[in-house]
Coordinates of C-alpha atoms and ligand atoms in Angstrom, one line a residue:
M716 CA -110.0 -89.7 -96.4
K717 CA -106.5 -89.8 -95.0
Q718 CA -106.4 -90.2 -91.2
Y719 CA -103.3 -88.6 -89.8
T720 CA -101.5 -89.8 -86.7
L721 CA -99.7 -88.2 -83.9
L722 CA -95.9 -88.6 -83.8
I723 CA -94.5 -89.4 -80.4
G724 CA -91.0 -90.7 -79.6
G725 CA -90.4 -91.3 -83.3
E726 CA -93.5 -93.5 -83.7
R727 CA -96.8 -92.9 -85.4
V728 CA -99.5 -93.1 -82.7
A729 CA -103.1 -93.6 -83.8
T730 CA -106.0 -92.1 -81.8
E731 CA -109.5 -93.4 -81.5
R732 CA -111.1 -90.1 -82.4
H733 CA -110.6 -87.7 -85.2
A734 CA -111.9 -84.4 -86.5
D735 CA -112.4 -83.3 -90.1
I736 CA -110.1 -80.6 -91.5
R737 CA -111.7 -78.6 -94.3
N738 CA -110.4 -76.6 -97.2
P739 CA -111.4 -72.9 -96.7
S740 CA -111.7 -72.4 -100.5
T741 CA -114.3 -75.2 -100.9
G742 CA -115.4 -76.5 -97.6
E743 CA -114.3 -80.0 -98.6
V744 CA -112.7 -82.3 -96.1
V745 CA -109.0 -82.7 -96.9
G746 CA -107.9 -85.0 -94.0
Q747 CA -108.6 -86.1 -90.5
M748 CA -106.8 -84.7 -87.5
P749 CA -106.1 -87.1 -84.6
L750 CA -107.7 -86.0 -81.3
A751 CA -105.2 -86.6 -78.6
G752 CA -106.2 -86.9 -74.9
K753 CA -104.3 -86.5 -71.7
A754 CA -102.7 -90.0 -72.0
E755 CA -101.1 -89.1 -75.4
L756 CA -100.0 -85.8 -74.0
D757 CA -98.3 -87.5 -71.1
R758 CA -96.7 -90.0 -73.4
A759 CA -95.4 -87.1 -75.6
V760 CA -93.9 -85.2 -72.7
A761 CA -92.3 -88.4 -71.4
A762 CA -90.8 -89.2 -74.8
A763 CA -89.4 -85.6 -75.0
S764 CA -88.1 -85.9 -71.5
A765 CA -86.3 -89.2 -72.2
A766 CA -84.8 -87.7 -75.4
F767 CA -83.7 -84.6 -73.6
A768 CA -81.3 -86.6 -71.4
Q769 CA -79.2 -87.5 -74.5
W770 CA -80.0 -84.5 -76.8
S771 CA -78.9 -81.9 -74.3
R772 CA -75.5 -83.6 -74.1
V773 CA -74.9 -83.9 -77.9
P774 CA -71.9 -81.7 -78.8
D775 CA -72.9 -78.3 -80.1
G776 CA -71.4 -78.8 -83.5
E777 CA -73.4 -82.0 -84.0
R778 CA -76.6 -80.3 -83.0
A779 CA -75.9 -77.6 -85.6
Q780 CA -75.4 -80.3 -88.2
A781 CA -78.7 -81.9 -87.2
C782 CA -80.5 -78.6 -87.8
R783 CA -78.8 -78.3 -91.2
N784 CA -80.1 -81.8 -92.0
V785 CA -83.6 -80.7 -90.9
A786 CA -83.3 -77.8 -93.4
D787 CA -82.3 -80.2 -96.2
K788 CA -85.3 -82.4 -95.4
I789 CA -87.7 -79.4 -95.4
A790 CA -86.2 -78.4 -98.8
E791 CA -86.7 -81.9 -100.1
H792 CA -90.4 -82.0 -99.1
A793 CA -91.2 -78.3 -99.5
E794 CA -93.6 -78.8 -102.4
D795 CA -95.7 -81.5 -100.8
I796 CA -95.9 -79.6 -97.5
A797 CA -96.8 -76.4 -99.4
Y798 CA -99.6 -78.3 -101.2
L799 CA -101.0 -79.6 -97.9
L800 CA -100.7 -76.1 -96.3
T801 CA -102.8 -74.6 -99.1
L802 CA -105.4 -77.3 -98.8
E803 CA -105.9 -76.7 -95.1
Q804 CA -105.0 -73.0 -94.7
G805 CA -106.4 -71.6 -97.9
K806 CA -103.4 -69.4 -98.9
P807 CA -102.4 -69.7 -102.6
L808 CA -99.5 -71.9 -103.6
N809 CA -98.0 -69.1 -105.5
G810 CA -97.0 -65.5 -104.8
L811 CA -96.6 -64.8 -101.1
G812 CA -98.5 -68.0 -100.2
S813 CA -97.5 -71.6 -99.3
R814 CA -94.3 -71.9 -101.3
F815 CA -93.2 -68.6 -99.9
E816 CA -94.0 -69.8 -96.4
L817 CA -91.9 -72.9 -96.9
G818 CA -89.1 -70.7 -98.2
G819 CA -89.3 -68.7 -95.0
A820 CA -89.3 -71.9 -92.9
L821 CA -86.2 -73.0 -94.7
A822 CA -84.4 -69.6 -94.4
W823 CA -85.1 -69.4 -90.7
T824 CA -84.0 -73.0 -90.2
R825 CA -80.7 -72.5 -92.1
Y826 CA -79.9 -69.3 -90.3
T827 CA -80.7 -70.7 -86.8
A828 CA -78.6 -73.8 -87.5
E829 CA -75.5 -71.5 -87.8
L830 CA -76.2 -69.6 -84.5
S831 CA -74.3 -70.5 -81.4
L832 CA -74.0 -69.3 -77.8
P833 CA -70.4 -69.9 -76.8
V834 CA -69.3 -69.5 -73.2
E835 CA -68.7 -65.8 -72.3
V836 CA -65.7 -65.0 -70.1
L837 CA -66.9 -62.1 -68.0
Q838 CA -63.7 -61.8 -66.0
D839 CA -60.3 -63.5 -66.1
D840 CA -57.7 -61.8 -63.9
N841 CA -55.8 -62.2 -60.6
E842 CA -59.0 -61.9 -58.7
G843 CA -60.6 -64.8 -60.4
R844 CA -62.5 -66.1 -63.5
V845 CA -66.2 -65.7 -64.2
E846 CA -67.8 -67.7 -67.1
L847 CA -71.4 -67.4 -68.3
H848 CA -72.7 -70.7 -69.8
R849 CA -76.0 -71.1 -71.6
K850 CA -77.7 -74.4 -71.0
P851 CA -80.8 -75.9 -72.5
I852 CA -84.0 -75.7 -70.3
G853 CA -85.7 -79.1 -70.8
V854 CA -88.8 -80.1 -72.6
T855 CA -90.4 -77.1 -74.4
G856 CA -94.0 -76.8 -75.4
S857 CA -95.0 -75.0 -78.6
I858 CA -98.5 -73.8 -79.5
T859 CA -99.0 -72.3 -82.9
P860 CA -101.7 -70.4 -84.8
W861 CA -103.4 -71.0 -88.1
N862 CA -102.0 -68.1 -90.1
W863 CA -98.4 -69.1 -90.8
P864 CA -98.4 -72.6 -89.2
V865 CA -95.3 -74.1 -90.8
M866 CA -93.0 -71.1 -90.5
I867 CA -94.1 -70.4 -86.9
A868 CA -93.5 -74.0 -86.0
C869 CA -90.0 -73.7 -87.3
W870 CA -89.5 -70.4 -85.3
H871 CA -90.5 -72.3 -82.2
M872 CA -88.8 -75.6 -82.7
I873 CA -85.5 -74.9 -84.5
P874 CA -84.0 -72.6 -81.8
A875 CA -85.3 -75.0 -79.2
I876 CA -83.5 -78.0 -80.5
R877 CA -80.5 -76.0 -81.6
A878 CA -80.0 -75.0 -78.0
G879 CA -80.4 -78.6 -76.8
N880 CA -84.0 -78.8 -75.8
T881 CA -86.7 -81.2 -77.0
V882 CA -90.2 -80.2 -78.1
V883 CA -93.8 -81.2 -77.9
I884 CA -95.7 -79.1 -80.5
K885 CA -99.5 -78.5 -80.7
P886 CA -100.6 -76.8 -83.9
S887 CA -103.9 -75.0 -84.3
P888 CA -106.9 -77.3 -84.7
L889 CA -107.6 -75.4 -87.9
T890 CA -104.3 -76.2 -89.6
P891 CA -102.7 -79.3 -88.0
L892 CA -101.9 -81.5 -91.0
S893 CA -98.9 -79.5 -92.4
T894 CA -97.3 -79.5 -89.0
I895 CA -97.8 -83.3 -88.6
R896 CA -96.1 -83.7 -92.0
L897 CA -93.3 -81.4 -91.0
I898 CA -92.7 -83.4 -87.8
E899 CA -92.6 -86.6 -89.8
V900 CA -90.0 -85.1 -92.1
M901 CA -87.9 -83.8 -89.2
N902 CA -88.0 -87.3 -87.6
E903 CA -86.3 -88.7 -90.6
V904 CA -83.1 -87.0 -89.4
L905 CA -83.5 -86.4 -85.7
P906 CA -83.2 -88.9 -82.8
A907 CA -86.6 -90.2 -81.7
G908 CA -88.4 -88.0 -79.2
V909 CA -86.5 -84.8 -80.0
V910 CA -89.7 -83.4 -81.7
N911 CA -93.2 -84.8 -81.0
V912 CA -96.6 -83.6 -82.2
I913 CA -99.9 -83.9 -80.6
T914 CA -103.1 -82.4 -82.0
G915 CA -106.6 -81.8 -80.8
E916 CA -109.0 -79.0 -79.9
N917 CA -108.0 -76.0 -77.8
E918 CA -108.3 -78.0 -74.5
I919 CA -105.2 -80.0 -75.3
G920 CA -103.3 -76.7 -75.6
A921 CA -104.4 -75.7 -72.2
Q922 CA -103.3 -79.1 -70.8
L923 CA -99.9 -78.8 -72.6
S924 CA -99.2 -75.3 -71.2
A925 CA -100.2 -76.5 -67.7
H926 CA -98.2 -79.7 -67.9
P927 CA -95.6 -80.0 -65.1
G928 CA -93.1 -81.8 -67.4
I929 CA -92.9 -78.7 -69.7
A930 CA -90.1 -76.3 -68.7
K931 CA -90.8 -73.5 -71.2
M932 CA -93.7 -72.5 -73.5
S933 CA -93.4 -70.8 -76.8
F934 CA -96.8 -69.5 -77.7
T935 CA -98.0 -67.6 -80.8
G936 CA -101.6 -66.6 -81.0
S937 CA -104.1 -64.1 -79.6
T938 CA -103.4 -61.9 -76.6
E939 CA -106.5 -63.4 -74.9
T940 CA -105.1 -67.0 -75.1
G941 CA -101.6 -65.8 -74.4
K942 CA -102.8 -64.6 -71.0
K943 CA -104.2 -68.0 -70.3
V944 CA -100.9 -69.6 -71.2
M945 CA -99.1 -67.2 -68.9
A946 CA -101.5 -68.0 -66.0
S947 CA -101.0 -71.7 -66.5
A948 CA -97.2 -71.3 -66.3
V949 CA -97.4 -70.0 -62.7
E950 CA -97.5 -73.3 -60.9
T951 CA -94.1 -74.6 -62.2
L952 CA -92.7 -71.1 -63.1
K953 CA -92.3 -72.1 -66.8
R954 CA -90.2 -69.8 -69.0
L955 CA -92.3 -68.1 -71.6
T956 CA -92.0 -66.5 -75.0
L957 CA -95.4 -65.0 -76.0
E958 CA -95.9 -63.6 -79.5
L959 CA -99.4 -62.2 -79.4
G960 CA -101.8 -59.9 -81.3
G961 CA -101.2 -56.6 -82.9
N962 CA -102.9 -53.5 -84.3
D963 CA -100.0 -52.0 -86.2
A964 CA -100.1 -48.4 -87.3
G965 CA -98.6 -47.1 -90.6
I966 CA -98.1 -43.4 -90.8
V967 CA -97.7 -41.6 -94.1
L968 CA -95.9 -38.3 -93.7
P969 CA -96.8 -35.3 -95.9
D970 CA -93.7 -35.7 -98.1
A971 CA -94.3 -39.3 -99.2
D972 CA -94.9 -40.1 -102.9
P973 CA -98.3 -41.9 -103.1
G974 CA -97.4 -43.7 -106.4
R975 CA -94.2 -45.0 -105.0
I976 CA -95.5 -46.3 -101.7
A977 CA -98.8 -47.9 -102.8
E978 CA -97.4 -51.3 -103.5
G979 CA -95.5 -51.5 -100.2
L980 CA -98.5 -50.3 -98.3
F981 CA -100.7 -52.9 -99.9
W982 CA -98.4 -55.8 -99.1
G983 CA -97.7 -54.5 -95.7
A984 CA -101.4 -54.7 -95.0
F985 CA -102.6 -57.6 -97.2
I986 CA -99.9 -60.2 -97.0
N987 CA -101.5 -63.6 -96.2
N988 CA -104.9 -61.8 -96.7
G989 CA -104.1 -59.6 -93.7
Q990 CA -104.0 -62.6 -91.4
T991 CA -100.5 -61.7 -90.1
C992 CA -99.6 -60.6 -86.6
A993 CA -97.4 -57.8 -87.8
A994 CA -99.5 -56.6 -90.7
L995 CA -100.3 -52.9 -91.2
K996 CA -103.8 -52.7 -89.6
R997 CA -104.4 -49.0 -89.3
L998 CA -103.2 -46.6 -92.0
Y999 CA -102.9 -42.9 -91.1
V1000 CA -102.4 -40.6 -94.0
H1001 CA -101.7 -36.8 -93.9
D1002 CA -104.6 -34.7 -95.1
S1003 CA -102.4 -33.1 -97.9
L1004 CA -102.1 -36.4 -99.8
Y1005 CA -105.0 -38.4 -98.4
D1006 CA -107.0 -38.6 -101.6
Q1007 CA -103.9 -39.4 -103.7
V1008 CA -102.9 -42.3 -101.4
C1009 CA -106.5 -43.6 -101.3
Q1010 CA -106.5 -43.5 -105.2
A1011 CA -103.1 -45.1 -105.6
L1012 CA -104.0 -47.9 -103.1
T1013 CA -107.3 -48.5 -104.8
D1014 CA -105.6 -48.7 -108.2
Y1015 CA -103.1 -51.3 -107.0
A1016 CA -105.5 -53.3 -104.9
S1017 CA -108.1 -53.6 -107.7
K1018 CA -105.7 -55.6 -109.8
I1019 CA -105.3 -58.4 -107.2
T1020 CA -106.8 -61.8 -108.1
V1021 CA -108.5 -63.6 -105.3
G1022 CA -109.4 -67.3 -105.8
D1023 CA -109.0 -70.9 -104.8
G1024 CA -105.5 -71.4 -103.3
L1025 CA -104.8 -74.3 -105.7
D1026 CA -105.3 -72.1 -108.7
E1027 CA -101.8 -71.0 -109.7
K1028 CA -103.3 -67.6 -110.8
S1029 CA -104.6 -66.7 -107.4
V1030 CA -102.7 -64.0 -105.6
L1031 CA -104.8 -64.1 -102.4
G1032 CA -107.0 -66.9 -101.2
P1033 CA -110.0 -67.1 -98.9
V1034 CA -109.8 -66.1 -95.2
Q1035 CA -109.1 -69.2 -93.1
N1036 CA -112.3 -69.8 -91.1
A1037 CA -115.9 -68.8 -90.5
M1038 CA -115.1 -66.9 -87.3
Q1039 CA -112.7 -64.6 -89.2
F1040 CA -115.1 -64.2 -92.1
N1041 CA -118.0 -63.2 -89.8
K1042 CA -115.8 -60.9 -87.8
L1043 CA -114.7 -59.0 -90.9
R1044 CA -118.3 -58.7 -92.0
E1045 CA -119.2 -57.2 -88.6
L1046 CA -116.3 -54.8 -88.5
V1047 CA -117.1 -53.5 -92.0
D1048 CA -120.8 -53.2 -91.4
D1049 CA -120.0 -51.2 -88.2
A1050 CA -117.5 -49.0 -90.2
K1051 CA -120.2 -48.3 -92.9
A1052 CA -122.8 -47.5 -90.2
K1053 CA -120.3 -44.9 -88.7
G1054 CA -119.8 -43.1 -92.0
G1055 CA -116.9 -45.2 -93.4
R1056 CA -116.5 -44.8 -97.2
I1057 CA -115.9 -48.1 -99.0
L1058 CA -113.2 -47.5 -101.7
L1059 CA -113.0 -51.1 -102.8
G1060 CA -114.7 -54.4 -101.8
G1061 CA -116.8 -54.6 -98.6
D1062 CA -119.4 -56.9 -100.0
P1063 CA -118.5 -60.6 -99.6
Q1064 CA -120.2 -63.3 -101.7
E1065 CA -121.9 -66.2 -100.0
G1066 CA -120.0 -69.5 -100.0
P1067 CA -118.7 -72.0 -100.9
G1068 CA -115.4 -70.8 -99.4
Y1069 CA -114.7 -67.9 -97.1
F1070 CA -113.8 -65.4 -99.8
Y1071 CA -113.7 -61.9 -98.5
P1072 CA -112.8 -59.3 -101.1
V1073 CA -109.8 -56.9 -100.7
T1074 CA -111.5 -54.0 -98.9
L1075 CA -110.3 -50.4 -98.4
V1076 CA -112.4 -48.2 -96.0
A1077 CA -111.8 -44.4 -96.0
D1078 CA -113.0 -41.7 -93.6
V1079 CA -113.0 -43.8 -90.5
D1080 CA -111.4 -42.9 -87.1
H1081 CA -110.9 -44.1 -83.6
G1082 CA -114.1 -45.2 -82.0
T1083 CA -114.8 -47.5 -84.9
R1084 CA -114.2 -51.2 -84.2
L1085 CA -112.3 -51.6 -87.5
V1086 CA -109.7 -49.0 -86.1
D1087 CA -109.7 -50.0 -82.5
E1088 CA -109.6 -53.8 -82.8
E1089 CA -107.3 -56.3 -84.6
Q1090 CA -109.3 -57.1 -87.8
F1091 CA -106.8 -59.9 -89.0
G1092 CA -108.2 -60.0 -92.5
P1093 CA -108.1 -58.3 -95.9
V1094 CA -109.7 -55.0 -94.8
L1095 CA -107.7 -51.8 -94.2
P1096 CA -109.1 -48.6 -92.5
I1097 CA -107.5 -45.4 -93.8
I1098 CA -107.5 -42.6 -91.3
R1099 CA -107.0 -38.9 -92.1
Y1100 CA -104.7 -36.7 -89.9
S1101 CA -103.3 -33.2 -90.0
D1102 CA -100.7 -33.1 -87.2
V1103 CA -97.8 -35.5 -87.1
E1104 CA -97.1 -35.2 -83.3
E1105 CA -100.7 -35.8 -82.6
V1106 CA -101.0 -38.8 -84.9
I1107 CA -98.1 -40.5 -83.1
Q1108 CA -100.1 -40.2 -79.8
R1109 CA -103.1 -41.7 -81.5
A1110 CA -101.1 -44.5 -83.0
N1111 CA -99.7 -45.3 -79.6
S1112 CA -103.2 -45.2 -77.9
T1113 CA -103.6 -49.0 -77.9
S1114 CA -102.7 -51.8 -75.6
F1115 CA -101.0 -53.5 -78.5
G1116 CA -97.3 -52.9 -79.5
L1117 CA -96.1 -55.3 -82.1
G1118 CA -95.1 -53.4 -85.2
G1119 CA -95.4 -50.0 -86.8
S1120 CA -94.1 -48.1 -89.9
V1121 CA -93.4 -44.6 -91.1
W1122 CA -93.5 -43.7 -94.8
S1123 CA -91.6 -40.6 -96.1
A1124 CA -89.2 -39.4 -98.8
D1125 CA -86.9 -38.3 -96.0
A1126 CA -85.5 -41.4 -94.2
E1127 CA -84.1 -39.4 -91.3
R1128 CA -87.4 -37.7 -90.7
A1129 CA -89.1 -41.0 -90.8
R1130 CA -86.6 -42.5 -88.3
H1131 CA -87.3 -39.5 -85.9
Y1132 CA -91.0 -40.5 -85.8
A1133 CA -90.4 -44.2 -86.0
L1134 CA -88.5 -44.1 -82.7
Q1135 CA -91.6 -42.5 -81.0
L1136 CA -93.8 -45.5 -81.9
E1137 CA -94.4 -47.9 -79.0
C1138 CA -93.8 -51.2 -80.7
G1139 CA -91.2 -54.0 -80.9
S1140 CA -90.4 -53.6 -84.5
V1141 CA -90.7 -50.4 -86.6
W1142 CA -90.1 -50.2 -90.4
I1143 CA -89.4 -47.3 -92.6
N1144 CA -91.1 -47.3 -96.1
K1145 CA -92.0 -51.0 -95.6
H1146 CA -94.0 -52.9 -93.1
G1147 CA -93.8 -56.4 -91.6
A1148 CA -90.6 -57.3 -93.3
I1149 CA -89.2 -59.7 -90.7
Q1150 CA -85.8 -61.3 -91.1
P1151 CA -84.0 -64.1 -89.2
N1152 CA -81.3 -61.9 -87.8
A1153 CA -83.6 -59.2 -86.5
P1154 CA -85.1 -59.9 -83.0
F1155 CA -88.9 -59.8 -83.3
G1156 CA -91.4 -59.5 -80.4
G1157 CA -94.1 -57.3 -79.0
V1158 CA -94.2 -54.7 -76.2
K1159 CA -97.2 -53.9 -74.1
Q1160 CA -99.8 -56.6 -74.6
S1161 CA -98.4 -57.9 -77.9
G1162 CA -96.0 -60.2 -76.1
I1163 CA -93.1 -61.1 -73.9
G1164 CA -89.6 -61.9 -75.1
V1165 CA -88.3 -62.0 -78.6
E1166 CA -87.7 -64.6 -81.3
F1167 CA -84.9 -64.8 -84.0
G1168 CA -81.2 -64.3 -83.9
A1169 CA -79.0 -64.9 -80.9
E1170 CA -81.4 -62.9 -78.7
G1171 CA -84.2 -65.4 -79.6
L1172 CA -81.9 -68.4 -79.1
K1173 CA -81.1 -67.2 -75.6
E1174 CA -84.7 -67.6 -74.7
F1175 CA -84.3 -71.3 -75.1
T1176 CA -81.6 -71.4 -72.5
V1177 CA -81.0 -70.8 -68.8
S1178 CA -77.8 -69.2 -67.7
Q1179 CA -75.3 -70.7 -65.4
T1180 CA -72.5 -68.6 -64.0
V1181 CA -69.3 -70.4 -63.1
L1182 CA -67.0 -68.5 -60.6
S1183 CA -63.5 -69.7 -59.8
Ligands
NAD2511 P1 -105.7 -68.3 -80.8 O1 -105.1 -67.6 -79.6 O2 -107.1 -68.5 -80.9 O3 -105.0 -69.8 -80.9 C1 -103.6 -70.0 -80.9 C2 -103.3 -71.3 -80.4 O4 -103.7 -71.4 -79.1 C3 -104.1 -72.5 -81.2 O5 -103.2 -73.5 -81.4 C4 -105.1 -72.8 -80.2 O6 -105.6 -74.2 -80.3 C5 -104.4 -72.6 -78.9 N1 -105.3 -72.5 -77.7 C6 -106.5 -72.0 -77.6 N2 -107.0 -72.0 -76.4 C7 -105.9 -72.3 -75.6 C8 -105.7 -72.4 -74.2 N3 -106.7 -72.1 -73.3 N4 -104.5 -72.7 -73.7 C9 -103.5 -73.0 -74.6 N5 -103.6 -73.0 -75.9 C10 -104.8 -72.6 -76.4 O7 -105.1 -67.5 -82.0 P2 -105.3 -67.8 -83.6 O8 -106.7 -67.3 -83.9 O9 -104.9 -69.1 -84.0 O10 -104.2 -66.8 -84.2 C11 -104.5 -65.4 -84.5 C12 -103.9 -64.5 -83.5 O11 -102.5 -64.8 -83.3 C13 -103.9 -63.1 -83.8 O12 -104.2 -62.3 -82.7 C14 -102.5 -62.7 -84.3 O13 -102.1 -61.4 -84.2 C15 -101.7 -63.6 -83.4 N6 -100.4 -63.9 -84.0 C16 -99.3 -63.3 -83.4 C17 -98.0 -63.5 -84.0 C18 -96.8 -62.9 -83.4 O14 -95.7 -63.3 -83.7 N7 -97.0 -61.9 -82.5 C19 -97.9 -64.4 -85.1 C20 -99.1 -65.0 -85.6 C21 -100.3 -64.7 -85.0

């Protein structure tokens, strides 16, 4: 079985201890993750710090070119990274799976390579001249989750290096191998120490986010862990971008056409098996078309093939891990006990593999865990409502605020209600459709700061005002 190594200062670094990484479709070991300790972490931060001294002074155009070179390398190795991603994450190679994720990683890398933050002249007159410069921060730490590990790694790292910072990344212990491979590939075209990877259990994440040599943390994961990262940033006042959990509402207005919206609703909720931060996690449907929407969704969802990620025919794979699988089982059992009506699925097979069927649950409401909590899996609660103003209040009655959507034949009407949703991104007649030029982030307890575009790039800089 292949033993992977850390990559620090451009060199492969072997560790004494390893942990098995398993395929969620079969339970088989697919590789061994190196278990880094504090010494390796210190070494990675030191390497990134040494590299920062040069990298931060590289002319802007050369850094842009380096990011383009990274994109070319990702494109060259996309198929082998996608294969490894499927092996450890479970998502299918095909459809909106691993190849799609690599396509996303590439698109964001190419877009971000072309961004720049030129000096802004705020005043230039007889009274004086005021310039606003954007400077890199230093060594940035990146902690990523297991749902979209390669794409999220690029969201953290590419703007960081584009702006002149260096990176120590720590992927999820459930999906570390594709990130190690990504860092190897990036190191083929970047100076040593600009990007470094350490892997290990959660504790190494806590050590990274508390490390005094890290100037900024990019964290994507659960709200609970995000709060710990924020707490550990206090001592050195680290800059933070936190992309956390969500419980996105989708609201179907009475004038929507059930047949036309079913496919969009399905993929809004079930992309990556629902294991997506900004997936549609609570669907509110007006009483006048509730039964038609339930039927149209059931018709569409019942055609989806769930299977081993390596099978080219699979449209969805297993959920990623036992904790998720058990959580889904609990939430659906609770919904059934509270009168929830299972339209599809709801009855998972025993292993091998964490296969949870596509599940639609009707006639549930607030007060049911499936509605109140983030399920993060292929189970969608469908809630009936009769008053649009009131449903907006209910949709907003959560501490989360990542995404939301409104579905209607009348785009202006949808926009009117969309603006009332308390969330960082809101979609009309689609859900979760992120793009590299649209700033993305959460309000309330779904996060701090934004990623993507010039707004996201600025978060990897500190400003310096020059007055003369
Ligand atoms: P998680 O919080 O369990 O883990 C995320 C990362 O944090 C992992 O790398 C983990 O090893 C690390 N970690 C764990 N304990 C830590 C600690 N004390 N200090 C520092 N790091 C620590 O989340 P997960 O289960 O991997 O991911 C699922 C969650 O992520 C969901 O809530 C989902 O909504 C959220 N998510 C949000 C976005 C977004 O952009 N807002 C994107 C993807 C996922």
